[in-house]
Amino acid sequence: MNLAAATNESLAEMSNVLIYSSMAVYTLAFLAHIAEWVLGSRSKVGRTAAALTPARTAAAASAPQVKTAGGTAVLDRPKVVTRSASGARDVPDGPGAAGGDEQGDLYGRIAVSLTTLAFLVEAAGVVTRAVSVQRAPWGNMYEFSTTFSTVAVGAYLGFLLAKKNIRWMGLPLVTTVLLDLGIATTWLYTESDQLVPALHSYWLWIHVSTAIFCGAVFYLGAVATLLYLFRDSYESKLAGGGSPSAFARSVLERLPAAASLDKFAYRVNAAIFPLWTFTIIAGAIWAGDAWGRYWGWDAKEVWSFITWVAYAAYLHARATAGWKGRKAAYIALIAFACFLFNYYGVNIFVNSKHSYAGV
């Protein structure tokens, strides 16, 4: 074995160590998020006060204001409160996972810090894998999975850095990342190797990187959509005079309002949809260079198009009055399920030109 081969093998082993190390740190972040939610569930008074404060502020703002002008009382017109969408409820956002509890908030900040550390360690593992094989680090399902989870966490941290209040997503995100890395290291692991000749192209960097980024953002939108459905059911039960379970009151009342979750999911899906369109176009161009045809109805191509149609249907549904809310949310979840099947199902169970990755 020459020196270069030995170096590459050492780098590949280092990459594995970094990925496993990131899993250990993600586990600590998972436990910290659990502590945040558990401590927040004990802060019923703090949560109630935090939830009522915005409502009182809105009520005060909408009430007639009396001013004095030269001893004469002047009655201002009340502000008009409008709904964010047709049929939406005027419900304030919940106080977050910590529920207004200071100790819970501390654990939440620790969880974010640990998630950031795990992200950096995992990203280092992905980069080290790329250096060991001297190509893009997404040539097989193992590499795609580790890169995907890295980008998903990076997108989440990017939203936090932009001051978006989405820390409530931390627990489902870290849970999913641990599941993704567990599957990758247990069943999908592939020794570092060079690609088949058809994949030696700069389009590998363009097409696959955009697909990974789109999938990561679609994932965030799917989590928000799923939570929207739970929160919307919770709000509907309250509005109808029902009594949700203690667990539902403890967890769901701390989430943002259903309208806020719905708006977040719609915005991220709508923002990334044009890039997904570019991903399919870039894949077609690459197929033309590699195989001499732009479209051959290969399984991966078909399911990429089905995913595109599903997200297009979701965006169209949002623009159609009768399909807003829960109906559109179901379409969004179906669209993300199509994306997941396009990755796992097609690669594992379907014969196609894209089944180069192996398992």
GROMACS .gro file of C-alpha atoms in nm:
model
  359
    1MET     CA    1   0.000   0.000   0.000
    2ASN     CA    2   0.147   0.335  -0.101
    3LEU     CA    3   0.150   0.644   0.116
    4ALA     CA    4  -0.145   0.811  -0.059
    5ALA     CA    5  -0.367   0.506  -0.015
    6ALA     CA    6  -0.268   0.473   0.351
    7THR     CA    7  -0.345   0.843   0.407
    8ASN     CA    8  -0.686   0.812   0.242
    9GLU     CA    9  -0.767   0.507   0.452
   10SER     CA   10  -0.670   0.693   0.769
   11LEU     CA   11  -0.888   0.986   0.668
   12ALA     CA   12  -1.182   0.751   0.604
   13GLU     CA   13  -1.139   0.603   0.952
   14MET     CA   14  -1.118   0.952   1.100
   15SER     CA   15  -1.441   1.042   0.921
   16ASN     CA   16  -1.615   0.743   1.081
   17VAL     CA   17  -1.488   0.845   1.424
   18LEU     CA   18  -1.619   1.198   1.372
   19ILE     CA   19  -1.962   1.073   1.261
   20TYR     CA   20  -1.991   0.848   1.567
   21SER     CA   21  -1.870   1.133   1.789
   22SER     CA   22  -2.137   1.362   1.646
   23MET     CA   23  -2.398   1.097   1.730
   24ALA     CA   24  -2.279   1.100   2.092
   25VAL     CA   25  -2.312   1.479   2.109
   26TYR     CA   26  -2.652   1.470   1.936
   27THR     CA   27  -2.762   1.223   2.205
   28LEU     CA   28  -2.664   1.474   2.474
   29ALA     CA   29  -2.856   1.744   2.284
   30PHE     CA   30  -3.156   1.510   2.269
   31LEU     CA   31  -3.147   1.462   2.647
   32ALA     CA   32  -3.113   1.838   2.701
   33HIS     CA   33  -3.419   1.901   2.480
   34ILE     CA   34  -3.610   1.637   2.678
   35ALA     CA   35  -3.516   1.822   2.999
   36GLU     CA   36  -3.633   2.149   2.842
   37TRP     CA   37  -3.976   2.005   2.760
   38VAL     CA   38  -4.010   1.822   3.094
   39LEU     CA   39  -3.922   2.128   3.301
   40GLY     CA   40  -4.148   2.340   3.082
   41SER     CA   41  -4.441   2.107   3.158
   42ARG     CA   42  -4.404   2.196   3.526
   43SER     CA   43  -4.437   2.566   3.457
   44LYS     CA   44  -4.814   2.586   3.410
   45VAL     CA   45  -4.841   2.929   3.572
   46GLY     CA   46  -4.555   3.069   3.366
   47ARG     CA   47  -4.700   2.929   3.044
   48THR     CA   48  -5.047   3.061   3.116
   49ALA     CA   49  -4.912   3.407   3.193
   50ALA     CA   50  -4.698   3.408   2.879
   51ALA     CA   51  -4.993   3.301   2.666
   52LEU     CA   52  -5.229   3.556   2.815
   53THR     CA   53  -4.991   3.852   2.789
   54PRO     CA   54  -5.015   3.883   2.407
   55ALA     CA   55  -5.392   3.843   2.428
   56ARG     CA   56  -5.419   4.119   2.687
   57THR     CA   57  -5.191   4.340   2.481
   58ALA     CA   58  -5.407   4.283   2.172
   59ALA     CA   59  -5.724   4.352   2.370
   60ALA     CA   60  -5.578   4.673   2.509
   61ALA     CA   61  -5.470   4.782   2.162
   62SER     CA   62  -5.816   4.719   2.018
   63ALA     CA   63  -6.001   4.895   2.301
   64PRO     CA   64  -6.115   5.256   2.254
   65GLN     CA   65  -5.847   5.499   2.368
   66VAL     CA   66  -5.941   5.817   2.549
   67LYS     CA   67  -5.724   6.127   2.516
   68THR     CA   68  -5.775   6.469   2.663
   69ALA     CA   69  -5.746   6.776   2.443
   70GLY     CA   70  -5.804   7.103   2.623
   71GLY     CA   71  -6.014   6.931   2.886
   72THR     CA   72  -6.228   6.754   2.625
   73ALA     CA   73  -6.224   6.376   2.604
   74VAL     CA   74  -6.150   6.246   2.255
   75LEU     CA   75  -6.241   5.887   2.172
   76ASP     CA   76  -5.999   5.724   1.925
   77ARG     CA   77  -6.128   5.465   1.685
   78PRO     CA   78  -6.029   5.113   1.791
   79LYS     CA   79  -5.772   4.926   1.586
   80VAL     CA   80  -5.914   4.662   1.360
   81VAL     CA   81  -5.784   4.312   1.428
   82THR     CA   82  -5.760   4.108   1.109
   83ARG     CA   83  -5.705   3.735   1.070
   84SER     CA   84  -5.388   3.609   0.907
   85ALA     CA   85  -5.583   3.382   0.674
   86SER     CA   86  -5.935   3.283   0.593
   87GLY     CA   87  -6.070   3.075   0.879
   88ALA     CA   88  -5.763   3.129   1.098
   89ARG     CA   89  -5.812   3.181   1.470
   90ASP     CA   90  -5.680   3.480   1.658
   91VAL     CA   91  -5.469   3.267   1.892
   92PRO     CA   92  -5.135   3.383   2.035
   93ASP     CA   93  -4.825   3.172   1.991
   94GLY     CA   94  -4.728   2.945   2.278
   95PRO     CA   95  -4.431   3.034   2.499
   96GLY     CA   96  -4.203   2.765   2.353
   97ALA     CA   97  -4.067   2.433   2.474
   98ALA     CA   98  -3.938   2.582   2.801
   99GLY     CA   99  -4.287   2.709   2.884
  100GLY     CA  100  -4.157   3.022   3.057
  101ASP     CA  101  -3.949   2.816   3.299
  102GLU     CA  102  -3.599   2.963   3.351
  103GLN     CA  103  -3.435   2.628   3.416
  104GLY     CA  104  -3.612   2.479   3.115
  105ASP     CA  105  -3.487   2.768   2.904
  106LEU     CA  106  -3.134   2.704   3.028
  107TYR     CA  107  -3.154   2.340   2.918
  108GLY     CA  108  -3.294   2.456   2.586
  109ARG     CA  109  -2.996   2.684   2.528
  110ILE     CA  110  -2.761   2.402   2.630
  111ALA     CA  111  -2.938   2.176   2.378
  112VAL     CA  112  -2.887   2.431   2.099
  113SER     CA  113  -2.520   2.466   2.194
  114LEU     CA  114  -2.474   2.087   2.189
  115THR     CA  115  -2.657   2.067   1.857
  116THR     CA  116  -2.420   2.329   1.715
  117LEU     CA  117  -2.118   2.134   1.841
  118ALA     CA  118  -2.257   1.808   1.696
  119PHE     CA  119  -2.321   1.984   1.365
  120LEU     CA  120  -1.960   2.103   1.348
  121VAL     CA  121  -1.827   1.756   1.432
  122GLU     CA  122  -2.054   1.588   1.176
  123ALA     CA  123  -1.965   1.847   0.911
  124ALA     CA  124  -1.597   1.776   0.979
  125GLY     CA  125  -1.671   1.405   0.928
  126VAL     CA  126  -1.839   1.475   0.594
  127VAL     CA  127  -1.551   1.696   0.478
  128THR     CA  128  -1.294   1.437   0.590
  129ARG     CA  129  -1.481   1.168   0.394
  130ALA     CA  130  -1.468   1.395   0.086
  131VAL     CA  131  -1.093   1.444   0.126
  132SER     CA  132  -1.037   1.070   0.168
  133VAL     CA  133  -1.211   0.989  -0.163
  134GLN     CA  134  -1.113   1.316  -0.336
  135ARG     CA  135  -1.463   1.381  -0.467
  136ALA     CA  136  -1.801   1.511  -0.355
  137PRO     CA  137  -1.905   1.333  -0.032
  138TRP     CA  138  -2.237   1.204  -0.162
  139GLY     CA  139  -2.152   0.918  -0.395
  140ASN     CA  140  -2.360   0.655  -0.211
  141MET     CA  141  -2.651   0.631   0.032
  142TYR     CA  142  -2.429   0.643   0.341
  143GLU     CA  143  -2.261   0.964   0.229
  144PHE     CA  144  -2.592   1.114   0.115
  145SER     CA  145  -2.752   1.039   0.454
  146THR     CA  146  -2.472   1.192   0.661
  147THR     CA  147  -2.461   1.499   0.437
  148PHE     CA  148  -2.840   1.530   0.443
  149SER     CA  149  -2.859   1.533   0.823
  150THR     CA  150  -2.572   1.783   0.838
  151VAL     CA  151  -2.749   2.021   0.601
  152ALA     CA  152  -3.083   1.979   0.784
  153VAL     CA  153  -2.924   2.077   1.116
  154GLY     CA  154  -2.737   2.360   0.943
  155ALA     CA  155  -3.065   2.495   0.803
  156TYR     CA  156  -3.224   2.479   1.151
  157LEU     CA  157  -2.931   2.662   1.308
  158GLY     CA  158  -2.944   2.915   1.024
  159PHE     CA  159  -3.306   2.997   1.113
  160LEU     CA  160  -3.208   3.038   1.478
  161LEU     CA  161  -2.919   3.264   1.376
  162ALA     CA  162  -3.168   3.472   1.178
  163LYS     CA  163  -3.364   3.519   1.505
  164LYS     CA  164  -3.651   3.293   1.398
  165ASN     CA  165  -3.817   3.141   1.703
  166ILE     CA  166  -3.813   2.774   1.599
  167ARG     CA  167  -3.640   2.613   1.896
  168TRP     CA  168  -3.954   2.401   1.934
  169MET     CA  169  -3.825   2.209   1.631
  170GLY     CA  170  -3.506   2.107   1.809
  171LEU     CA  171  -3.636   1.786   1.968
  172PRO     CA  172  -3.798   1.633   1.655
  173LEU     CA  173  -3.497   1.742   1.448
  174VAL     CA  174  -3.234   1.586   1.675
  175THR     CA  175  -3.446   1.272   1.709
  176THR     CA  176  -3.467   1.239   1.331
  177VAL     CA  177  -3.096   1.307   1.285
  178LEU     CA  178  -3.006   1.032   1.533
  179LEU     CA  179  -3.240   0.793   1.348
  180ASP     CA  180  -3.089   0.894   1.012
  181LEU     CA  181  -2.731   0.848   1.133
  182GLY     CA  182  -2.820   0.521   1.304
  183ILE     CA  183  -2.959   0.381   0.977
  184ALA     CA  184  -2.663   0.520   0.782
  185THR     CA  185  -2.396   0.369   1.005
  186THR     CA  186  -2.577   0.038   1.062
  187TRP     CA  187  -2.737  -0.057   0.728
  188LEU     CA  188  -2.618   0.190   0.467
  189TYR     CA  189  -2.247   0.210   0.541
  190THR     CA  190  -2.026   0.174   0.234
  191GLU     CA  191  -1.649   0.178   0.226
  192SER     CA  192  -1.504   0.488   0.064
  193ASP     CA  193  -1.444   0.425  -0.304
  194GLN     CA  194  -1.437   0.600  -0.639
  195LEU     CA  195  -1.747   0.656  -0.848
  196VAL     CA  196  -1.857   0.481  -1.164
  197PRO     CA  197  -1.740   0.667  -1.479
  198ALA     CA  198  -2.085   0.815  -1.554
  199LEU     CA  199  -2.077   1.007  -1.227
  200HIS     CA  200  -1.740   1.173  -1.285
  201SER     CA  201  -1.884   1.513  -1.366
  202TYR     CA  202  -1.908   1.859  -1.215
  203TRP     CA  203  -2.284   1.807  -1.229
  204LEU     CA  204  -2.243   1.577  -0.929
  205TRP     CA  205  -2.159   1.885  -0.723
  206ILE     CA  206  -2.445   2.087  -0.867
  207HIS     CA  207  -2.731   1.838  -0.900
  208VAL     CA  208  -2.685   1.629  -0.585
  209SER     CA  209  -2.593   1.922  -0.359
  210THR     CA  210  -2.912   2.107  -0.452
  211ALA     CA  211  -3.116   1.789  -0.404
  212ILE     CA  212  -2.972   1.749  -0.054
  213PHE     CA  213  -3.039   2.112   0.036
  214CYS     CA  214  -3.395   2.095  -0.099
  215GLY     CA  215  -3.463   1.776   0.096
  216ALA     CA  216  -3.330   1.929   0.418
  217VAL     CA  217  -3.555   2.234   0.388
  218PHE     CA  218  -3.852   2.023   0.278
  219TYR     CA  219  -3.792   1.823   0.598
  220LEU     CA  220  -3.822   2.137   0.814
  221GLY     CA  221  -4.142   2.224   0.633
  222ALA     CA  222  -4.278   1.872   0.688
  223VAL     CA  223  -4.211   1.889   1.064
  224ALA     CA  224  -4.388   2.226   1.085
  225THR     CA  225  -4.679   2.088   0.881
  226LEU     CA  226  -4.718   1.784   1.104
  227LEU     CA  227  -4.711   1.997   1.418
  228TYR     CA  228  -4.962   2.233   1.255
  229LEU     CA  229  -5.210   1.946   1.219
  230PHE     CA  230  -5.176   1.855   1.589
  231ARG     CA  231  -5.196   2.215   1.704
  232ASP     CA  232  -5.495   2.287   1.476
  233SER     CA  233  -5.684   1.990   1.622
  234TYR     CA  234  -5.598   2.116   1.971
  235GLU     CA  235  -5.725   2.465   1.896
  236SER     CA  236  -6.041   2.327   1.733
  237LYS     CA  237  -6.118   2.120   2.039
  238LEU     CA  238  -6.072   2.419   2.266
  239ALA     CA  239  -6.285   2.638   2.040
  240GLY     CA  240  -6.560   2.374   2.047
  241GLY     CA  241  -6.558   2.363   2.426
  242GLY     CA  242  -6.380   2.030   2.442
  243SER     CA  243  -6.121   1.925   2.696
  244PRO     CA  244  -5.788   1.807   2.548
  245SER     CA  245  -5.584   1.550   2.739
  246ALA     CA  246  -5.328   1.660   2.996
  247PHE     CA  247  -5.048   1.559   2.759
  248ALA     CA  248  -5.195   1.765   2.476
  249ARG     CA  249  -5.236   2.068   2.702
  250SER     CA  250  -4.880   2.030   2.830
  251VAL     CA  251  -4.714   1.995   2.489
  252LEU     CA  252  -4.934   2.157   2.227
  253GLU     CA  253  -5.009   2.476   2.416
  254ARG     CA  254  -4.637   2.559   2.411
  255LEU     CA  255  -4.613   2.542   2.032
  256PRO     CA  256  -4.673   2.840   1.805
  257ALA     CA  257  -5.032   2.895   1.698
  258ALA     CA  258  -5.159   2.677   1.414
  259ALA     CA  259  -5.163   2.981   1.184
  260SER     CA  260  -4.795   3.051   1.260
  261LEU     CA  261  -4.692   2.690   1.196
  262ASP     CA  262  -4.891   2.684   0.874
  263LYS     CA  263  -4.731   3.009   0.757
  264PHE     CA  264  -4.378   2.886   0.837
  265ALA     CA  265  -4.432   2.558   0.650
  266TYR     CA  266  -4.577   2.735   0.348
  267ARG     CA  267  -4.295   2.988   0.331
  268VAL     CA  268  -4.011   2.735   0.345
  269ASN     CA  269  -4.179   2.503   0.093
  270ALA     CA  270  -4.257   2.788  -0.144
  271ALA     CA  271  -3.906   2.931  -0.112
  272ILE     CA  272  -3.731   2.602  -0.191
  273PHE     CA  273  -3.966   2.484  -0.467
  274PRO     CA  274  -3.787   2.679  -0.746
  275LEU     CA  275  -3.457   2.520  -0.640
  276TRP     CA  276  -3.617   2.175  -0.658
  277THR     CA  277  -3.728   2.262  -1.011
  278PHE     CA  278  -3.368   2.353  -1.093
  279THR     CA  279  -3.252   2.023  -0.939
  280ILE     CA  280  -3.467   1.823  -1.182
  281ILE     CA  281  -3.351   2.033  -1.478
  282ALA     CA  282  -2.985   1.993  -1.373
  283GLY     CA  283  -3.035   1.617  -1.343
  284ALA     CA  284  -3.178   1.605  -1.695
  285ILE     CA  285  -2.880   1.796  -1.833
  286TRP     CA  286  -2.641   1.563  -1.651
  287ALA     CA  287  -2.829   1.260  -1.787
  288GLY     CA  288  -2.786   1.402  -2.135
  289ASP     CA  289  -2.409   1.425  -2.084
  290ALA     CA  290  -2.374   1.086  -1.914
  291TRP     CA  291  -2.626   0.865  -2.096
  292GLY     CA  292  -2.704   1.054  -2.418
  293ARG     CA  293  -3.066   1.131  -2.327
  294TYR     CA  294  -3.222   1.401  -2.109
  295TRP     CA  295  -3.518   1.198  -1.990
  296GLY     CA  296  -3.561   0.823  -1.996
  297TRP     CA  297  -3.844   0.761  -1.745
  298ASP     CA  298  -3.598   0.601  -1.505
  299ALA     CA  299  -3.750   0.532  -1.160
  300LYS     CA  300  -3.549   0.810  -0.994
  301GLU     CA  301  -3.647   1.056  -1.265
  302VAL     CA  302  -4.013   0.959  -1.240
  303TRP     CA  303  -4.029   0.995  -0.861
  304SER     CA  304  -3.840   1.324  -0.871
  305PHE     CA  305  -4.108   1.449  -1.110
  306ILE     CA  306  -4.387   1.305  -0.891
  307THR     CA  307  -4.238   1.491  -0.594
  308TRP     CA  308  -4.232   1.810  -0.801
  309VAL     CA  309  -4.596   1.763  -0.902
  310ALA     CA  310  -4.697   1.698  -0.539
  311TYR     CA  311  -4.532   2.017  -0.412
  312ALA     CA  312  -4.675   2.212  -0.706
  313ALA     CA  313  -5.020   2.079  -0.609
  314TYR     CA  314  -4.959   2.192  -0.251
  315LEU     CA  315  -4.865   2.543  -0.358
  316HIS     CA  316  -5.166   2.556  -0.590
  317ALA     CA  317  -5.390   2.433  -0.308
  318ARG     CA  318  -5.267   2.715  -0.087
  319ALA     CA  319  -5.378   2.960  -0.355
  320THR     CA  320  -5.721   2.798  -0.377
  321ALA     CA  321  -5.969   2.909  -0.112
  322GLY     CA  322  -6.130   2.570  -0.062
  323TRP     CA  323  -5.802   2.386  -0.009
  324LYS     CA  324  -5.623   2.596   0.249
  325GLY     CA  325  -5.548   2.466   0.595
  326ARG     CA  326  -5.559   2.095   0.672
  327LYS     CA  327  -5.629   1.979   0.315
  328ALA     CA  328  -5.321   2.158   0.184
  329ALA     CA  329  -5.119   2.028   0.480
  330TYR     CA  330  -5.204   1.668   0.388
  331ILE     CA  331  -5.079   1.733   0.034
  332ALA     CA  332  -4.753   1.875   0.175
  333LEU     CA  333  -4.696   1.560   0.383
  334ILE     CA  334  -4.771   1.339   0.081
  335ALA     CA  335  -4.518   1.543  -0.118
  336PHE     CA  336  -4.248   1.490   0.145
  337ALA     CA  337  -4.334   1.118   0.160
  338CYS     CA  338  -4.272   1.110  -0.216
  339PHE     CA  339  -3.931   1.268  -0.157
  340LEU     CA  340  -3.845   1.004   0.105
  341PHE     CA  341  -3.956   0.720  -0.120
  342ASN     CA  342  -3.754   0.870  -0.403
  343TYR     CA  343  -3.447   0.835  -0.184
  344TYR     CA  344  -3.494   0.519   0.022
  345GLY     CA  345  -3.754   0.325  -0.178
  346VAL     CA  346  -3.613   0.376  -0.526
  347ASN     CA  347  -3.251   0.324  -0.420
  348ILE     CA  348  -3.320   0.007  -0.222
  349PHE     CA  349  -3.617  -0.164  -0.386
  350VAL     CA  350  -3.626  -0.046  -0.747
  351ASN     CA  351  -3.386  -0.124  -1.031
  352SER     CA  352  -3.272   0.195  -1.201
  353LYS     CA  353  -2.971   0.367  -1.349
  354HIS     CA  354  -2.948   0.561  -1.020
  355SER     CA  355  -2.905   0.246  -0.810
  356TYR     CA  356  -2.527   0.291  -0.820
  357ALA     CA  357  -2.507   0.365  -0.449
  358GLY     CA  358  -2.559   0.018  -0.311
  359VAL     CA  359  -2.647  -0.043   0.052
   0.00000   0.00000   0.00000
